[in-house]
Coordinates of C-alpha atoms and ligand atoms in Angstrom, one line a residue:
M1 CA -63.7 -8.1 -9.4
V2 CA -60.0 -7.4 -8.6
S3 CA -58.0 -8.6 -11.0
R4 CA -55.8 -11.4 -10.7
I5 CA -52.8 -10.1 -12.6
I6 CA -50.1 -8.4 -10.2
Q7 CA -48.8 -6.2 -13.3
V8 CA -44.6 -6.7 -13.1
P9 CA -41.4 -4.3 -14.3
S10 CA -40.7 -3.9 -17.4
F11 CA -37.1 -6.0 -18.2
D12 CA -34.4 -7.2 -20.4
L13 CA -35.0 -11.6 -20.7
V14 CA -32.0 -13.1 -22.2
V15 CA -32.4 -16.5 -23.8
F16 CA -29.4 -18.4 -24.3
G17 CA -30.1 -20.7 -26.4
A18 CA -33.4 -19.6 -28.0
T19 CA -33.6 -21.3 -31.3
G20 CA -33.8 -25.1 -28.8
D21 CA -36.5 -26.5 -27.4
L22 CA -36.8 -25.5 -24.1
A23 CA -36.8 -21.8 -25.6
Q24 CA -39.2 -22.7 -28.2
R25 CA -41.6 -24.7 -26.2
K26 CA -42.0 -23.5 -23.2
I27 CA -39.8 -20.7 -22.7
F28 CA -41.0 -18.2 -25.0
P29 CA -45.0 -19.8 -25.5
A30 CA -45.2 -18.7 -21.9
L31 CA -44.2 -15.2 -22.7
Y32 CA -47.3 -15.1 -25.3
G33 CA -49.5 -16.5 -22.8
R34 CA -48.9 -13.7 -20.2
L35 CA -49.3 -10.8 -23.1
L36 CA -52.7 -12.3 -23.6
A37 CA -53.3 -12.2 -19.8
G38 CA -52.2 -8.5 -19.5
Q39 CA -49.0 -9.4 -17.3
M40 CA -46.4 -9.4 -19.9
P41 CA -45.0 -5.7 -20.1
S42 CA -45.5 -3.3 -23.4
N43 CA -41.3 -2.4 -23.6
A44 CA -39.9 -6.1 -22.6
K45 CA -37.6 -7.1 -24.5
V46 CA -35.9 -10.1 -25.0
I47 CA -32.5 -10.7 -26.7
G48 CA -32.6 -14.6 -28.7
I49 CA -28.3 -16.0 -28.5
A50 CA -27.4 -19.1 -30.2
R51 CA -24.4 -19.3 -32.2
Q52 CA -26.8 -20.3 -35.8
D53 CA -26.3 -17.1 -38.1
I54 CA -30.0 -15.5 -38.2
S55 CA -31.3 -12.2 -38.7
T56 CA -33.7 -10.8 -36.3
N57 CA -36.2 -11.1 -38.8
K58 CA -35.8 -15.0 -39.1
F59 CA -36.0 -15.7 -36.0
R60 CA -39.0 -14.0 -35.2
M61 CA -40.6 -16.4 -38.2
L62 CA -38.8 -18.8 -35.6
V63 CA -41.0 -17.8 -32.2
R64 CA -44.1 -17.4 -34.8
K65 CA -44.1 -20.5 -35.6
S66 CA -43.6 -21.7 -32.3
L67 CA -46.8 -20.2 -30.9
D68 CA -48.5 -21.7 -34.0
V69 CA -47.9 -24.7 -31.7
Y70 CA -49.4 -23.7 -28.5
F71 CA -52.0 -21.0 -29.8
Q72 CA -54.5 -20.7 -32.0
L73 CA -53.1 -17.3 -33.8
S74 CA -55.2 -17.7 -36.3
S75 CA -58.2 -15.8 -33.4
V76 CA -55.7 -13.5 -32.9
S77 CA -55.4 -10.1 -34.7
D78 CA -52.2 -10.1 -36.6
K79 CA -51.0 -6.3 -34.9
L80 CA -51.2 -8.1 -31.4
I81 CA -48.8 -11.0 -32.6
N82 CA -46.5 -8.3 -34.5
S83 CA -46.5 -6.3 -31.5
F84 CA -45.0 -8.9 -29.4
L85 CA -42.7 -10.5 -31.7
Q86 CA -41.5 -6.8 -32.1
C87 CA -39.9 -7.2 -28.9
F88 CA -37.6 -10.1 -29.9
V89 CA -34.0 -9.0 -31.5
Y90 CA -31.7 -11.7 -32.3
V91 CA -27.8 -12.4 -31.8
S92 CA -25.5 -14.9 -33.0
V93 CA -22.9 -15.7 -30.1
D94 CA -21.1 -18.9 -29.1
A95 CA -20.6 -19.0 -25.5
N96 CA -17.1 -20.3 -26.8
S97 CA -16.0 -17.6 -28.2
D98 CA -15.7 -13.6 -27.7
K99 CA -17.6 -12.4 -31.0
N100 CA -20.6 -10.5 -30.5
W101 CA -20.5 -10.1 -26.8
D102 CA -20.4 -5.7 -27.1
L103 CA -23.7 -6.5 -29.5
V104 CA -25.8 -8.3 -26.8
R105 CA -24.4 -5.5 -24.7
S106 CA -25.8 -2.6 -27.4
E107 CA -29.0 -4.2 -27.3
L108 CA -30.0 -3.3 -23.4
R109 CA -31.3 -0.8 -21.4
P110 CA -29.3 0.9 -18.6
D111 CA -32.4 1.0 -16.6
K112 CA -34.1 -2.5 -16.9
I113 CA -34.7 -5.5 -15.0
R114 CA -32.0 -8.4 -16.5
A115 CA -33.4 -11.9 -16.2
F116 CA -30.1 -14.4 -18.2
Y117 CA -31.6 -17.5 -19.4
L118 CA -29.7 -20.5 -19.7
S119 CA -32.0 -22.1 -21.9
V120 CA -28.5 -24.4 -23.2
A121 CA -26.2 -28.0 -22.0
P122 CA -24.9 -27.7 -18.9
E123 CA -21.8 -28.2 -19.4
L124 CA -22.3 -23.7 -20.9
F125 CA -23.1 -22.2 -18.2
D126 CA -20.0 -21.6 -16.7
K127 CA -18.3 -20.4 -20.0
L128 CA -21.7 -17.9 -20.1
A129 CA -21.8 -17.3 -16.8
A130 CA -18.2 -16.1 -16.5
K131 CA -18.8 -14.7 -19.6
I132 CA -22.3 -13.1 -19.0
F133 CA -19.9 -11.7 -16.0
A134 CA -16.4 -10.6 -17.5
K135 CA -18.4 -8.7 -20.1
G136 CA -19.4 -6.3 -17.5
L137 CA -23.5 -7.1 -18.5
S138 CA -24.6 -8.3 -15.0
T139 CA -26.1 -5.2 -12.5
E140 CA -27.7 -5.2 -9.3
N141 CA -30.7 -6.1 -10.7
S142 CA -30.2 -9.3 -13.0
R143 CA -31.1 -12.4 -12.2
I144 CA -29.9 -15.9 -13.8
V145 CA -32.2 -18.4 -14.5
V146 CA -30.8 -23.3 -14.7
E147 CA -32.3 -25.5 -15.3
K148 CA -32.3 -29.6 -15.1
P149 CA -29.9 -31.2 -14.5
L150 CA -28.5 -28.7 -11.9
G151 CA -25.8 -31.7 -11.1
S152 CA -25.1 -34.9 -11.0
N153 CA -24.3 -35.8 -8.0
E154 CA -23.6 -34.0 -4.9
K155 CA -19.9 -33.4 -5.9
S156 CA -21.1 -31.4 -8.9
A157 CA -24.0 -29.1 -7.7
K158 CA -21.8 -27.8 -5.0
A159 CA -19.2 -27.8 -8.0
L160 CA -21.7 -25.2 -10.3
N161 CA -23.1 -23.7 -6.6
G162 CA -19.5 -22.7 -6.4
M163 CA -19.8 -21.8 -9.3
L164 CA -22.8 -19.4 -10.4
R165 CA -22.0 -17.7 -6.6
N166 CA -18.4 -16.3 -8.4
Y167 CA -20.7 -14.4 -10.6
F168 CA -24.3 -13.7 -8.9
K169 CA -25.5 -13.0 -5.7
E170 CA -27.7 -16.3 -4.0
G171 CA -30.8 -13.9 -4.8
Q172 CA -30.0 -13.9 -8.4
I173 CA -29.2 -17.5 -8.8
Y174 CA -33.7 -19.0 -9.8
R175 CA -33.3 -22.8 -10.5
I176 CA -37.0 -24.1 -11.9
D177 CA -38.2 -27.2 -10.7
H178 CA -41.6 -26.6 -12.9
Y179 CA -43.4 -29.0 -10.7
L180 CA -43.4 -25.9 -8.7
G181 CA -44.9 -23.1 -11.0
K182 CA -48.4 -25.4 -11.7
E183 CA -50.7 -24.2 -10.2
T184 CA -51.7 -27.4 -8.3
V185 CA -48.4 -28.2 -5.8
Q186 CA -49.2 -24.3 -4.9
N187 CA -52.5 -26.0 -4.6
L188 CA -51.6 -28.3 -2.0
M189 CA -49.6 -25.5 0.1
A190 CA -52.3 -22.9 0.1
L191 CA -54.7 -26.4 1.4
R192 CA -52.8 -27.4 4.7
F193 CA -51.9 -23.4 5.8
S194 CA -55.0 -22.3 5.4
N195 CA -57.8 -24.6 6.4
V196 CA -57.7 -25.7 10.2
L197 CA -59.1 -28.9 8.6
F198 CA -56.3 -30.4 7.4
E199 CA -53.5 -29.4 9.1
P200 CA -54.2 -31.4 12.6
L201 CA -54.8 -34.5 10.6
W202 CA -51.2 -34.3 8.6
N203 CA -49.0 -36.5 10.9
S204 CA -49.1 -40.1 11.4
K205 CA -51.7 -40.6 13.7
F206 CA -54.1 -39.9 11.3
I207 CA -52.4 -40.3 7.6
D208 CA -51.7 -44.2 7.1
H209 CA -48.8 -43.8 4.3
V210 CA -48.0 -41.6 0.7
Q211 CA -47.6 -42.4 -2.4
I212 CA -46.7 -39.7 -4.6
T213 CA -46.3 -41.1 -8.6
V214 CA -44.7 -40.3 -11.9
S215 CA -45.2 -41.6 -14.5
E216 CA -44.6 -41.2 -18.1
K217 CA -45.9 -43.0 -21.1
I218 CA -43.5 -41.7 -23.3
G219 CA -39.9 -43.2 -23.3
V220 CA -36.4 -41.3 -23.5
Q221 CA -37.7 -40.3 -27.0
G222 CA -34.6 -39.4 -28.4
R223 CA -32.6 -38.9 -24.7
G224 CA -31.3 -42.4 -25.3
A225 CA -27.2 -40.9 -24.3
Y226 CA -28.6 -38.5 -21.7
Y227 CA -30.6 -40.8 -20.5
N228 CA -28.4 -43.8 -19.9
K229 CA -26.2 -42.1 -18.5
T230 CA -28.9 -40.8 -15.8
G231 CA -31.9 -43.1 -14.7
A232 CA -35.3 -42.4 -13.6
L233 CA -33.8 -42.1 -9.9
K234 CA -31.6 -38.9 -11.2
D235 CA -33.5 -37.5 -13.7
M236 CA -37.3 -37.5 -11.8
V237 CA -37.1 -38.3 -8.2
Q238 CA -34.0 -35.9 -7.5
N239 CA -35.7 -33.1 -8.4
H240 CA -39.2 -32.8 -9.4
I241 CA -40.5 -36.1 -7.0
M242 CA -38.5 -34.7 -4.1
Q243 CA -39.8 -31.3 -4.7
L244 CA -43.3 -32.6 -3.8
L245 CA -41.7 -34.9 -0.5
C246 CA -41.2 -31.7 0.4
L247 CA -44.2 -29.6 0.3
T248 CA -46.2 -32.5 1.1
A249 CA -44.2 -33.7 4.3
M250 CA -42.6 -29.8 5.5
E251 CA -43.6 -27.6 8.6
P252 CA -45.6 -24.7 8.3
P253 CA -42.9 -21.8 7.9
S254 CA -44.1 -18.7 9.9
Q255 CA -44.4 -16.4 6.9
F256 CA -45.0 -17.6 2.8
V257 CA -42.0 -15.8 2.0
S258 CA -38.9 -17.2 -0.1
D259 CA -36.6 -18.5 2.6
L260 CA -38.4 -19.4 5.1
V261 CA -40.4 -21.7 2.1
R262 CA -36.9 -23.0 1.7
D263 CA -35.3 -23.4 5.2
E264 CA -38.4 -26.2 5.5
K265 CA -38.6 -27.7 2.5
L266 CA -34.3 -28.1 3.5
K267 CA -35.6 -29.3 6.9
V268 CA -38.0 -32.3 5.4
I269 CA -34.9 -33.4 3.4
K270 CA -31.9 -33.6 6.2
S271 CA -35.1 -35.5 7.5
L272 CA -34.6 -37.7 5.1
G273 CA -33.5 -42.0 6.3
T274 CA -30.9 -43.7 4.3
V275 CA -33.2 -45.9 1.9
S276 CA -31.8 -49.3 2.0
E277 CA -31.2 -52.2 0.1
L278 CA -34.7 -54.2 0.2
D279 CA -36.7 -50.4 0.0
I280 CA -35.6 -49.8 -3.9
V281 CA -36.7 -51.4 -7.0
T282 CA -35.3 -50.7 -10.1
G283 CA -36.7 -51.6 -13.8
Q284 CA -36.5 -51.3 -17.6
Y285 CA -39.4 -51.7 -20.2
W286 CA -39.8 -54.0 -22.9
E287 CA -42.0 -54.7 -25.1
N288 CA -40.2 -57.3 -27.2
S289 CA -37.0 -58.2 -28.6
S290 CA -36.7 -54.8 -30.4
E291 CA -38.9 -52.8 -29.0
N292 CA -37.1 -52.0 -25.6
F293 CA -35.2 -49.7 -22.9
F294 CA -31.9 -51.3 -24.5
R295 CA -32.4 -50.2 -28.0
D296 CA -33.9 -46.8 -26.9
V297 CA -30.4 -46.2 -24.8
G298 CA -28.3 -47.8 -27.4
D299 CA -26.4 -50.0 -24.6
Q300 CA -27.5 -54.1 -24.3
N301 CA -25.8 -54.1 -21.6
T302 CA -27.2 -51.6 -19.3
K303 CA -28.0 -51.8 -15.5
V304 CA -29.5 -47.9 -16.1
E305 CA -33.4 -47.7 -14.9
S306 CA -36.8 -46.4 -16.3
Y307 CA -39.0 -47.0 -13.5
V308 CA -37.9 -46.8 -9.3
A309 CA -40.1 -47.4 -6.7
L310 CA -38.9 -46.1 -2.8
K311 CA -39.9 -46.8 0.3
V312 CA -38.9 -44.1 2.3
S313 CA -38.9 -42.5 5.5
V314 CA -39.2 -38.9 7.1
N315 CA -37.9 -39.2 10.4
N316 CA -38.7 -36.8 11.8
L317 CA -41.9 -36.0 14.9
R318 CA -44.8 -35.6 12.7
W319 CA -44.2 -38.4 10.2
S320 CA -42.5 -41.1 12.2
G321 CA -43.9 -44.7 11.3
T322 CA -45.3 -43.0 8.0
P323 CA -43.7 -44.6 4.8
F324 CA -43.8 -42.3 1.6
Y325 CA -44.1 -44.9 -0.9
L326 CA -42.4 -42.5 -4.9
R327 CA -42.6 -44.6 -8.2
T328 CA -41.8 -43.1 -11.5
G329 CA -41.0 -44.5 -14.5
K330 CA -41.0 -44.2 -18.3
K331 CA -43.0 -46.3 -21.0
M332 CA -46.1 -46.7 -17.9
R333 CA -49.4 -47.4 -18.8
D334 CA -51.1 -43.4 -18.5
Q335 CA -49.1 -39.8 -17.5
V336 CA -50.0 -40.3 -13.9
S337 CA -48.1 -37.3 -11.4
E338 CA -50.2 -37.0 -7.9
I339 CA -49.3 -37.2 -4.5
A340 CA -52.0 -39.8 -2.6
I341 CA -52.9 -39.5 1.4
I342 CA -54.2 -42.9 2.6
F343 CA -55.6 -41.6 5.8
K344 CA -55.1 -44.4 8.2
E345 CA -59.0 -46.8 9.3
I346 CA -60.9 -45.4 11.8
S347 CA -60.4 -47.6 14.8
H348 CA -64.0 -48.4 15.6
S349 CA -66.6 -48.4 13.4
I350 CA -70.4 -48.8 15.0
F351 CA -71.2 -50.2 11.9
D352 CA -71.8 -53.9 10.2
D353 CA -70.9 -53.3 7.0
Q354 CA -67.0 -53.3 6.4
K355 CA -67.4 -50.7 3.8
A356 CA -67.1 -47.8 6.2
K357 CA -64.2 -48.6 7.3
A358 CA -63.0 -48.1 3.8
R359 CA -60.0 -44.8 4.4
N360 CA -60.2 -41.9 3.8
K361 CA -58.8 -40.4 1.0
L362 CA -56.9 -37.6 -0.4
I363 CA -55.6 -36.6 -3.9
I364 CA -53.6 -34.0 -5.1
R365 CA -53.5 -34.3 -9.1
L366 CA -51.5 -32.8 -10.9
Q367 CA -51.8 -34.4 -14.7
P368 CA -53.9 -35.3 -16.1
N369 CA -56.9 -32.9 -15.2
D370 CA -55.4 -30.9 -11.8
G371 CA -57.3 -30.9 -8.8
I372 CA -58.0 -32.5 -5.7
T373 CA -60.4 -35.4 -4.8
L374 CA -60.6 -36.3 -1.4
K375 CA -62.2 -39.8 -1.1
T376 CA -64.8 -40.3 1.7
N377 CA -67.2 -42.2 3.1
I378 CA -71.0 -41.5 3.5
K379 CA -74.4 -44.0 3.2
D380 CA -75.6 -45.7 -0.8
P381 CA -78.3 -43.3 -0.6
G382 CA -81.5 -45.2 -0.8
L383 CA -83.4 -47.9 1.7
G384 CA -81.6 -50.8 2.6
G385 CA -80.6 -50.5 5.8
M386 CA -77.0 -48.7 6.5
R387 CA -75.0 -49.9 3.5
I388 CA -71.8 -47.3 2.9
T389 CA -69.9 -46.3 -0.2
S390 CA -66.5 -44.3 -0.8
V391 CA -67.1 -41.0 -3.1
P392 CA -65.1 -38.8 -3.8
L393 CA -65.5 -35.0 -2.9
D394 CA -64.2 -33.5 -5.8
M395 CA -62.6 -30.3 -5.9
T396 CA -63.3 -28.6 -9.2
F397 CA -62.4 -25.0 -8.3
A398 CA -63.3 -24.0 -11.9
E399 CA -67.0 -23.4 -11.4
A400 CA -66.6 -21.4 -7.8
L401 CA -64.3 -19.7 -9.0
D402 CA -64.8 -18.4 -12.2
I403 CA -61.8 -20.0 -13.9
N404 CA -63.2 -20.1 -17.5
R405 CA -62.9 -16.3 -17.7
Y406 CA -58.5 -16.6 -16.5
K407 CA -57.3 -18.8 -18.1
V408 CA -54.8 -20.4 -15.6
A409 CA -51.0 -19.9 -15.9
N410 CA -49.4 -22.7 -16.8
A411 CA -46.3 -23.7 -14.8
Y412 CA -43.5 -21.7 -16.8
E413 CA -45.5 -18.9 -16.9
R414 CA -45.7 -18.2 -13.8
L415 CA -41.9 -18.8 -12.9
I416 CA -40.3 -16.7 -15.8
M417 CA -43.5 -13.6 -14.2
D418 CA -41.5 -14.3 -10.4
V419 CA -37.8 -14.3 -11.6
I420 CA -38.7 -10.5 -13.2
R421 CA -40.5 -9.8 -9.5
G422 CA -37.5 -10.5 -7.7
D423 CA -39.7 -13.7 -6.1
Q424 CA -37.1 -16.8 -5.4
T425 CA -40.0 -18.8 -3.4
L426 CA -41.2 -21.4 -6.0
F427 CA -37.3 -21.7 -6.8
M428 CA -34.7 -24.5 -5.6
R429 CA -32.3 -22.6 -3.6
G430 CA -28.6 -24.6 -3.3
D431 CA -28.4 -25.9 -0.6
E432 CA -31.8 -28.0 -1.4
V433 CA -30.1 -28.7 -4.4
E434 CA -27.2 -30.4 -2.9
E435 CA -29.1 -31.9 -0.2
A436 CA -31.4 -33.7 -2.2
W437 CA -27.8 -35.1 -4.3
K438 CA -26.6 -36.1 -0.9
W439 CA -29.4 -38.5 -0.5
I440 CA -30.2 -39.5 -4.3
D441 CA -26.4 -40.1 -3.9
N442 CA -26.7 -43.0 -1.1
I443 CA -29.4 -44.5 -3.2
S444 CA -27.2 -44.0 -6.5
R445 CA -24.3 -46.6 -5.0
Q446 CA -26.7 -48.8 -3.5
I447 CA -28.1 -49.2 -7.7
S448 CA -25.5 -49.6 -8.4
S449 CA -23.6 -51.9 -6.4
N450 CA -26.4 -54.4 -5.8
Q451 CA -30.0 -53.8 -8.3
I452 CA -30.6 -56.1 -11.5
P453 CA -33.0 -54.1 -13.1
D454 CA -36.6 -56.3 -13.1
R455 CA -38.2 -56.3 -16.2
Y456 CA -41.6 -54.7 -17.0
A457 CA -43.8 -54.7 -20.2
S458 CA -44.3 -51.3 -21.6
Y459 CA -47.3 -49.3 -20.8
S460 CA -47.6 -51.3 -17.8
S461 CA -48.1 -50.2 -13.7
G462 CA -43.9 -51.6 -13.5
P463 CA -42.3 -54.1 -12.4
E464 CA -44.3 -56.6 -10.2
S465 CA -41.6 -56.0 -7.1
S466 CA -42.7 -52.9 -7.3
D467 CA -46.3 -54.4 -5.9
L468 CA -44.3 -56.1 -4.3
L469 CA -42.4 -53.8 -2.2
L470 CA -45.9 -52.2 -0.7
D471 CA -47.9 -55.9 -0.6
R472 CA -45.1 -57.2 2.3
D473 CA -46.7 -53.9 4.2
G474 CA -50.0 -54.8 3.4
R475 CA -50.7 -51.7 1.4
K476 CA -51.2 -51.5 -2.8
W477 CA -50.5 -48.6 -4.8
R478 CA -53.0 -46.5 -6.5
S479 CA -54.3 -47.8 -9.8
I480 CA -52.2 -46.2 -12.7
K481 CA -55.2 -45.2 -15.0
Ligands
NAP1 P1 -31.6 -27.6 -27.3 O1 -33.3 -28.1 -28.4 O2 -30.0 -29.3 -28.0 O3 -31.4 -26.3 -27.8 C1 -30.4 -26.3 -27.0 C2 -30.0 -24.6 -27.6 O4 -28.1 -24.1 -27.1 C3 -29.9 -24.4 -29.1 O5 -30.3 -22.8 -29.0 C4 -28.4 -24.3 -29.8 O6 -28.4 -23.3 -30.7 C5 -28.4 -23.4 -28.2 N1 -26.3 -23.9 -28.7 C6 -25.4 -24.4 -28.7 N2 -24.4 -24.4 -28.3 C7 -24.5 -23.2 -27.7 C8 -23.4 -22.1 -28.0 N3 -21.8 -22.9 -27.9 N4 -23.4 -20.7 -28.0 C9 -24.4 -20.9 -27.7 N5 -25.9 -21.3 -28.1 C10 -25.6 -23.1 -28.0 O7 -31.7 -28.4 -26.1 P2 -33.4 -27.9 -24.4 O8 -33.6 -29.1 -24.9 O9 -33.3 -26.4 -25.3 O10 -32.0 -27.7 -23.5 C11 -32.2 -26.9 -22.6 C12 -31.2 -27.6 -22.0 O11 -32.4 -26.9 -20.8 C13 -30.5 -28.0 -21.1 O12 -29.5 -27.8 -20.3 C14 -31.8 -29.1 -20.8 O13 -31.0 -30.5 -20.7 C15 -33.2 -28.9 -20.2 N6 -34.0 -28.4 -20.3 C16 -35.1 -29.5 -20.9 C17 -35.8 -29.8 -21.3 C18 -37.3 -29.5 -22.6 O14 -38.1 -29.5 -21.9 N7 -36.0 -29.6 -23.4 C19 -37.0 -29.8 -20.0 C20 -36.2 -29.5 -18.9 C21 -34.6 -28.6 -19.0 P3 -27.0 -23.2 -31.2 O15 -27.0 -25.7 -32.4 O16 -27.6 -22.9 -33.1 O17 -26.0 -22.8 -30.9

């Protein structure tokens, strides 16, 4: 069997914020995952940076501890882990100071690809990008990686892009949305663009509506102050849900290469209609007088939403007349991320059984249990006439593809390797981010001037008004299990 690993060249990865949550919980375990898969070059180097004054040894212990959470290290030989940890060095640097940058420079190797991962608060992006440039650390073969929040509105996103482009070319800037690195999200593109079956039906003639759901069971979890300035719309819709919407609605690019894919996504964002006040629902979770959203964000008067649902139109030839319903919320019944394509009823049924009119549904599930299900109508087995029943055609690929032999890479594993090999297909381009904010800014203005969020019970499906948003169109949300 042909190896599924495409080797990447050796690299120096500089992680700013190396002692923080993102680095310890996602970035370093992802690198270890690639080592286990045989993709991490043995002479790769990771230079961890934060203000804390710790030795490289102490830093390696921190990294080892973070790996313990995700991998059963006891089952792996110490030799392997130690060789992995040898790749890591630590330099204490404060983004606000000129001290120790020469130590960072001395760790960098002239002939290697360099990636600077800004895993720090966005207020530090500017200072760090400027320092990387001023200290002469950046080469033609360098990349810079940033992650949400990429601005808080169109103006700040433009300012951030302008700042980054002062020091790096657009082709060197990697804006991560980790949803794009998920296996199922890429499968959505494979499904649409490599099968003759789906693309002819992928339009308003056959699709009644689309539902995109990203529900979380957790609350704001210690991020109350940040969340109270952000809310569900900016925290989830502007990035993750927008990316899912784009991949669902976009036209096929002529080739699967980064700028052609990103051009098509941008066209979708530009086609989004203005969302009217009547098509926006916001909510705040409430358990009891001591457990609620207000307490979690530390603001009894907050109008910020922990839930938002929208009815959205994509104004182009393919989608005119097919609404996209989007929803996301915290403290919901379950953690679900999915795209549901709800097809139209068959125009004329030859069967008496009304169930023959059940709509076909294509469910693209990102979590839990990622996979794709097609709901189809078949004959109920056995005697008793032509009774029809709806059954899921589960596209579980594990057996067919012998997936168990290959651990499926998580999103960060894939994205970090793409950064190293210089493939921007699964990263957002600056104009995409700005255009997405422009659209969100309009909705945000409507929410702040017109809406008092409705209360919804914690661990429910969201506010009743959200059900009404679909009821009035004769539709229903899929249940959040
Ligand atoms: P965090 O846990 O607060 O870590 C921040 C890191 O930055 C620490 O290593 C901190 O170490 C370092 N730092 C702070 N001030 C610094 C300075 N002046 N100079 C150099 N280093 C400094 O934050 P995080 O959760 O990892 O998040 C990092 C970024 O990723 C944020 O922009 C966040 O929005 C984004 N993000 C995070 C996640 C996630 O799952 N955590 C997901 C998506 C996006 P010292 O205090 O020792 O300097």
